[in-house]
Short mmCIF file of C-alpha atoms and ligand atoms in Angstrom, two decimals:
data_model
loop_
_atom_site.label_atom_id
_atom_site.label_comp_id
_atom_site.label_asym_id
_atom_site.label_seq_id
_atom_site.Cartn_x
_atom_site.Cartn_y
_atom_site.Cartn_z
CA MET A 28 111.42 88.37 73.20
CA ASN A 29 109.12 86.08 75.28
CA GLU A 30 108.51 86.62 78.88
CA PRO A 31 111.84 87.14 80.58
CA ARG A 32 112.79 84.36 82.73
CA LEU A 33 114.93 86.83 84.98
CA SER A 34 114.77 90.56 85.32
CA ALA A 35 115.54 93.52 87.34
CA VAL A 36 113.63 96.41 87.92
CA GLU A 37 115.00 99.59 89.32
CA LEU A 38 117.43 97.47 91.64
CA PHE A 39 118.92 99.54 94.26
CA SER A 40 120.99 98.44 97.48
CA LYS A 41 122.47 100.27 100.15
CA ILE A 42 124.73 98.58 103.04
CA ASN A 43 125.28 100.83 106.17
CA GLY A 44 123.63 104.00 104.00
CA LYS A 45 126.33 103.31 101.03
CA PRO A 46 124.83 102.82 97.94
CA ILE A 47 125.94 99.54 96.29
CA LEU A 48 123.80 99.06 93.30
CA GLN A 49 122.28 102.11 91.77
CA GLY A 50 119.10 101.44 89.69
CA ILE A 51 119.76 98.31 87.62
CA ASN A 52 117.46 97.38 84.85
CA PHE A 53 117.48 94.14 82.44
CA GLU A 54 115.72 91.36 81.00
CA VAL A 55 117.34 88.09 80.71
CA GLU A 56 115.63 85.35 78.67
CA ALA A 57 116.27 81.16 78.64
CA GLY A 58 118.98 79.76 76.94
CA ALA A 59 121.51 82.57 77.41
CA LEU A 60 125.23 82.95 79.10
CA ILE A 61 125.33 86.12 80.21
CA GLY A 62 128.70 87.50 81.90
CA VAL A 63 128.97 90.39 84.38
CA ILE A 64 132.04 92.28 84.36
CA GLY A 65 133.47 95.54 85.75
CA PRO A 66 136.60 96.29 87.99
CA ASN A 67 136.89 95.52 91.66
CA GLY A 68 134.03 96.93 93.54
CA ALA A 69 131.68 97.86 90.64
CA GLY A 70 129.07 95.56 92.41
CA LYS A 71 129.20 92.24 90.79
CA SER A 72 129.05 90.03 93.48
CA SER A 73 126.23 92.31 95.26
CA LEU A 74 124.25 91.81 91.86
CA LEU A 75 124.30 88.18 91.95
CA LYS A 76 123.63 87.91 95.53
CA HIS A 77 120.31 90.10 95.05
CA LEU A 78 119.52 87.96 91.84
CA SER A 79 119.79 84.55 94.24
CA GLY A 80 117.47 86.20 96.97
CA TYR A 81 120.63 86.22 99.43
CA LEU A 82 120.31 89.96 99.65
CA THR A 83 117.05 92.03 99.88
CA PRO A 84 117.04 95.39 97.55
CA SER A 85 116.48 98.54 99.18
CA SER A 86 114.13 99.31 96.73
CA GLY A 87 113.29 97.67 93.23
CA ASN A 88 112.58 94.03 92.51
CA VAL A 89 114.15 90.93 91.05
CA PHE A 90 111.45 88.73 88.90
CA ILE A 91 111.65 85.38 87.92
CA LYS A 92 109.15 84.41 85.23
CA GLY A 93 107.14 87.50 86.07
CA GLN A 94 107.02 86.58 89.66
CA SER A 95 108.94 88.64 92.46
CA LEU A 96 111.67 86.82 93.79
CA GLY A 97 110.76 87.68 97.12
CA ALA A 98 107.35 86.23 96.83
CA LEU A 99 108.70 82.83 96.49
CA SER A 100 109.16 80.63 99.38
CA SER A 101 112.79 79.31 99.83
CA SER A 102 112.01 75.99 98.23
CA GLU A 103 110.39 77.62 95.45
CA ARG A 104 113.62 79.74 94.60
CA ALA A 105 115.52 77.01 95.32
CA ALA A 106 113.86 75.05 92.59
CA GLN A 107 114.42 78.16 90.31
CA VAL A 108 118.07 79.36 91.08
CA SER A 109 121.11 78.00 92.01
CA TYR A 110 124.10 80.21 93.17
CA LEU A 111 127.75 79.96 93.63
CA PRO A 112 129.18 82.25 95.95
CA GLN A 113 132.67 84.04 95.27
CA SER A 114 134.10 82.39 98.33
CA ASN A 115 133.25 79.00 99.23
CA ARG A 116 136.09 77.45 100.79
CA VAL A 117 134.99 74.42 102.80
CA GLU A 118 137.31 73.43 105.61
CA PHE A 119 135.07 70.57 107.15
CA PRO A 120 136.24 66.80 105.99
CA TYR A 121 132.99 65.99 103.91
CA LYS A 122 133.49 63.34 101.30
CA VAL A 123 133.53 64.98 97.66
CA THR A 124 130.49 63.00 97.23
CA GLU A 125 128.65 64.00 100.02
CA LEU A 126 129.28 67.59 99.41
CA VAL A 127 127.92 67.02 95.69
CA SER A 128 124.80 65.10 96.96
CA LEU A 129 123.80 68.21 98.23
CA GLY A 130 122.52 69.18 94.75
CA LEU A 131 120.09 66.53 95.18
CA VAL A 132 118.12 67.84 98.16
CA ASN A 133 115.09 68.24 96.06
CA ASN A 134 115.09 64.95 94.93
CA ALA A 135 113.70 62.77 97.81
CA ASN A 136 111.86 60.33 95.04
CA LEU A 137 115.18 59.49 93.92
CA SER A 138 116.39 56.11 95.18
CA ILE A 139 119.93 55.89 96.75
CA LYS A 140 121.25 54.06 93.19
CA GLU A 141 119.73 56.80 91.09
CA LYS A 142 121.58 59.38 93.19
CA LYS A 143 125.11 57.79 92.95
CA GLN A 144 124.49 57.41 89.56
CA LYS A 145 123.43 61.13 89.05
CA ILE A 146 126.48 62.04 91.24
CA ALA A 147 128.89 59.84 88.98
CA ILE A 148 127.51 61.73 86.09
CA ALA A 149 127.98 65.17 87.56
CA LEU A 150 131.81 64.25 88.53
CA LYS A 151 132.52 62.98 84.94
CA ARG A 152 131.18 65.95 83.13
CA LEU A 153 133.78 67.92 85.10
CA ASP A 154 136.22 65.26 84.59
CA ILE A 155 136.77 64.83 88.59
CA GLU A 156 135.76 61.17 89.33
CA TYR A 157 139.18 60.65 90.59
CA LEU A 158 138.33 62.93 93.29
CA ALA A 159 135.21 61.25 94.46
CA ASP A 160 136.62 59.43 97.64
CA ARG A 161 138.87 62.40 98.69
CA THR A 162 137.49 64.55 101.55
CA VAL A 163 136.92 68.06 100.40
CA ASP A 164 139.20 70.06 102.96
CA HIS A 165 142.13 68.39 101.70
CA LEU A 166 141.27 69.84 98.06
CA SER A 167 143.26 72.66 96.10
CA GLY A 168 141.15 75.44 95.23
CA GLY A 169 140.57 74.51 91.91
CA GLU A 170 139.42 71.27 92.73
CA GLN A 171 137.01 72.60 95.44
CA GLN A 172 135.63 74.89 92.94
CA LEU A 173 134.96 71.93 90.30
CA VAL A 174 133.31 70.09 93.28
CA HIS A 175 130.90 73.08 93.85
CA LEU A 176 130.25 73.29 90.17
CA ALA A 177 129.09 69.44 90.13
CA ARG A 178 126.72 70.17 92.88
CA ILE A 179 125.40 73.17 91.20
CA LEU A 180 125.05 70.89 87.81
CA LEU A 181 123.02 68.32 89.90
CA GLN A 182 120.66 71.23 91.53
CA ASN A 183 119.24 71.34 87.47
CA THR A 184 117.71 74.83 88.08
CA PRO A 185 116.81 77.01 85.17
CA ILE A 186 118.98 79.75 86.41
CA ILE A 187 122.48 79.32 87.35
CA LEU A 188 124.29 82.26 88.98
CA LEU A 189 128.01 81.90 89.13
CA ASP A 190 130.43 84.22 90.95
CA GLU A 191 133.77 83.95 89.45
CA PRO A 192 133.71 80.59 89.10
CA SER A 193 136.95 80.38 87.25
CA ALA A 194 138.94 82.39 89.54
CA SER A 195 140.97 79.35 90.98
CA LEU A 196 140.97 77.29 87.64
CA ASP A 197 143.78 76.88 85.48
CA ILE A 198 143.37 77.94 81.71
CA GLY A 199 142.40 74.21 80.67
CA HIS A 200 139.85 73.98 83.34
CA GLU A 201 138.42 77.29 82.71
CA ALA A 202 137.72 76.73 79.19
CA GLN A 203 136.37 73.30 80.18
CA LEU A 204 133.98 75.11 82.53
CA MET A 205 132.86 77.90 80.23
CA ASN A 206 132.41 74.94 77.40
CA ILE A 207 129.96 73.30 79.87
CA LEU A 208 128.22 76.54 80.73
CA HIS A 209 127.57 76.72 77.07
CA SER A 210 126.21 73.22 76.89
CA LEU A 211 124.02 74.34 79.71
CA VAL A 212 122.71 77.50 77.71
CA LYS A 213 121.82 75.07 74.74
CA GLU A 214 119.70 72.99 77.19
CA GLN A 215 117.88 76.55 77.78
CA LYS A 216 119.46 77.21 80.97
CA THR A 217 119.87 81.17 81.82
CA VAL A 218 123.40 81.19 82.93
CA VAL A 219 124.93 84.64 84.73
CA VAL A 220 128.54 84.30 85.79
CA ALA A 221 130.62 87.07 87.12
CA LEU A 222 133.94 87.21 85.53
CA HIS A 223 137.31 89.23 85.96
CA ASN A 224 138.94 87.57 82.67
CA LEU A 225 137.69 89.85 80.06
CA ASN A 226 138.99 87.61 77.28
CA THR A 227 137.11 84.88 78.69
CA ALA A 228 134.04 86.85 78.71
CA ALA A 229 134.74 87.92 75.23
CA GLU A 230 135.11 84.27 73.86
CA PHE A 231 132.39 82.70 75.58
CA CYS A 232 129.41 84.96 76.78
CA ASP A 233 126.54 85.67 74.62
CA ARG A 234 126.07 89.06 76.23
CA LEU A 235 127.93 91.16 78.80
CA MET A 236 126.78 93.58 81.62
CA LEU A 237 129.52 95.99 82.75
CA LEU A 238 128.99 97.30 85.95
CA GLN A 239 130.91 100.45 87.38
CA SER A 240 130.15 101.90 90.71
CA GLY A 241 126.94 99.84 91.27
CA ARG A 242 125.50 101.01 87.80
CA LEU A 243 125.17 99.34 84.53
CA ILE A 244 126.74 101.46 82.14
CA ALA A 245 126.65 98.82 79.20
CA ASP A 246 124.72 95.76 78.24
CA GLY A 247 125.29 93.81 74.91
CA LYS A 248 127.10 91.82 72.85
CA PRO A 249 131.00 91.37 73.94
CA ASP A 250 132.23 93.26 70.53
CA LYS A 251 129.92 96.20 71.36
CA ILE A 252 130.98 96.23 74.90
CA LEU A 253 134.85 95.60 74.80
CA THR A 254 135.98 98.25 72.87
CA GLN A 255 139.33 100.09 73.33
CA GLU A 256 137.64 103.37 74.55
CA LEU A 257 135.07 101.79 76.97
CA VAL A 258 137.59 99.56 78.51
CA GLN A 259 140.31 101.95 78.95
CA THR A 260 138.00 104.09 81.16
CA LEU A 261 137.60 101.37 83.51
CA TYR A 262 140.79 100.63 84.49
CA PRO A 263 144.05 102.83 85.44
CA TYR A 264 146.48 100.97 83.20
CA GLN A 265 146.82 101.19 79.32
CA VAL A 266 144.96 98.41 78.07
CA GLN A 267 145.27 97.31 74.30
CA VAL A 268 141.85 95.87 72.71
CA SER A 269 142.55 93.99 69.38
CA THR A 270 140.64 91.48 67.52
CA ASN A 271 141.46 87.66 68.04
CA THR A 272 142.89 86.64 64.72
CA VAL A 273 141.33 83.18 65.30
CA THR A 274 137.98 83.81 66.51
CA GLY A 275 137.13 87.28 65.66
CA ASN A 276 136.35 88.10 69.22
CA PRO A 277 137.54 91.26 71.37
CA ASN A 278 141.09 90.47 72.73
CA ILE A 279 142.14 92.77 75.79
CA LEU A 280 145.77 92.88 77.15
CA ALA A 281 147.02 95.33 79.98
CA VAL A 282 150.58 96.48 78.57
CA LYS A 283 153.33 97.60 80.83
CA LYS A 284 153.31 101.42 80.49
CA LEU A 285 151.28 103.56 83.06
CA LYS A 286 148.43 105.79 81.57
CA THR A 287 149.52 109.13 81.91
N1 ATP B 329 128.55 93.75 103.72
C1 ATP B 329 129.33 94.99 103.12
N2 ATP B 329 129.35 96.11 104.05
C2 ATP B 329 129.70 97.37 103.21
N3 ATP B 329 130.53 97.21 102.00
C3 ATP B 329 129.95 96.16 101.32
C4 ATP B 329 129.37 94.81 101.79
N4 ATP B 329 129.53 94.29 100.69
C5 ATP B 329 129.84 94.95 99.77
N5 ATP B 329 130.24 96.22 100.18
C6 ATP B 329 130.91 97.25 99.11
O1 ATP B 329 130.11 97.33 98.00
C7 ATP B 329 130.77 97.50 96.77
C8 ATP B 329 130.45 96.34 95.65
O2 ATP B 329 131.10 95.02 96.20
P1 ATP B 329 131.08 93.82 95.40
O3 ATP B 329 131.52 92.76 96.30
O4 ATP B 329 129.57 93.49 94.91
O5 ATP B 329 131.80 94.36 94.15
P2 ATP B 329 132.58 93.26 93.04
O6 ATP B 329 132.25 93.99 91.72
O7 ATP B 329 132.11 91.81 93.29
O8 ATP B 329 133.97 93.25 93.50
P3 ATP B 329 135.26 92.16 93.10
O9 ATP B 329 135.71 92.46 91.58
O10 ATP B 329 136.47 92.92 93.99
O11 ATP B 329 135.00 90.98 93.99
C9 ATP B 329 132.33 97.53 97.26
O12 ATP B 329 132.57 98.94 97.42
C10 ATP B 329 132.24 97.04 98.38
O13 ATP B 329 133.23 97.48 99.29
#
């Protein structure tokens, strides 16, 4: 592998003395869609916050193209990494186009006309041109999420970190989002996305990192990670892992009977 675009080395994090991340190590190359999965409280959001520089590790380090994340200025970091947190509800009456335009803050060289064109392209890519003149505070959760994603697209950074971006999306918009993430990967972006939907993770991600209690307990291709044995150890309910007959990818179903 060439020099990794993003890596974590012995990443430890504590909040109020409680260990949150415990010795995370990985390397991610350019042009990959990586899913971060794991049960509630496993550390997925915390990991993304550290990879974005929003939180500083207790020890260990995050590197972007071999450079310590902590050594980058905030504008250098913003040029490399965009980050969409898990909760980002906006209750201010910003116009959709105003919010999306925040993705262009580092493009002072663009004319107003060019900025408007770029905003229109981002809205079109997500099929939300019809929201352009609405105010964000009156949008549904899923609509707001798509608007935030349009802003992230405009940031156009090599590394994109998304924390459960599909949580409030219907199945159609979720598939659309994951396909857009795939197209970004073809443009050599590195996309790391925390996901709860294991079937979505199995279908769309090139690689999965499985967290449990702040530890990276498995890292690899979806069919190697989403095995009956491993998935069953994570959740208190009976799960059934089969193979999707159309795509050949793992298919995960929680079944009604409680584990005894
Ligand atoms: N600011 C904080 N103060 C105290 N504990 C925290 C804080 N932030 C996170 N934690 C704890 O760290 C652990 C990991 O939380 P995190 O939000 O990273 O998990 P997650 O895998 O994203 O969970 P979920 O799937 O529920 O979103 C949890 O036990 C959580 O309670």
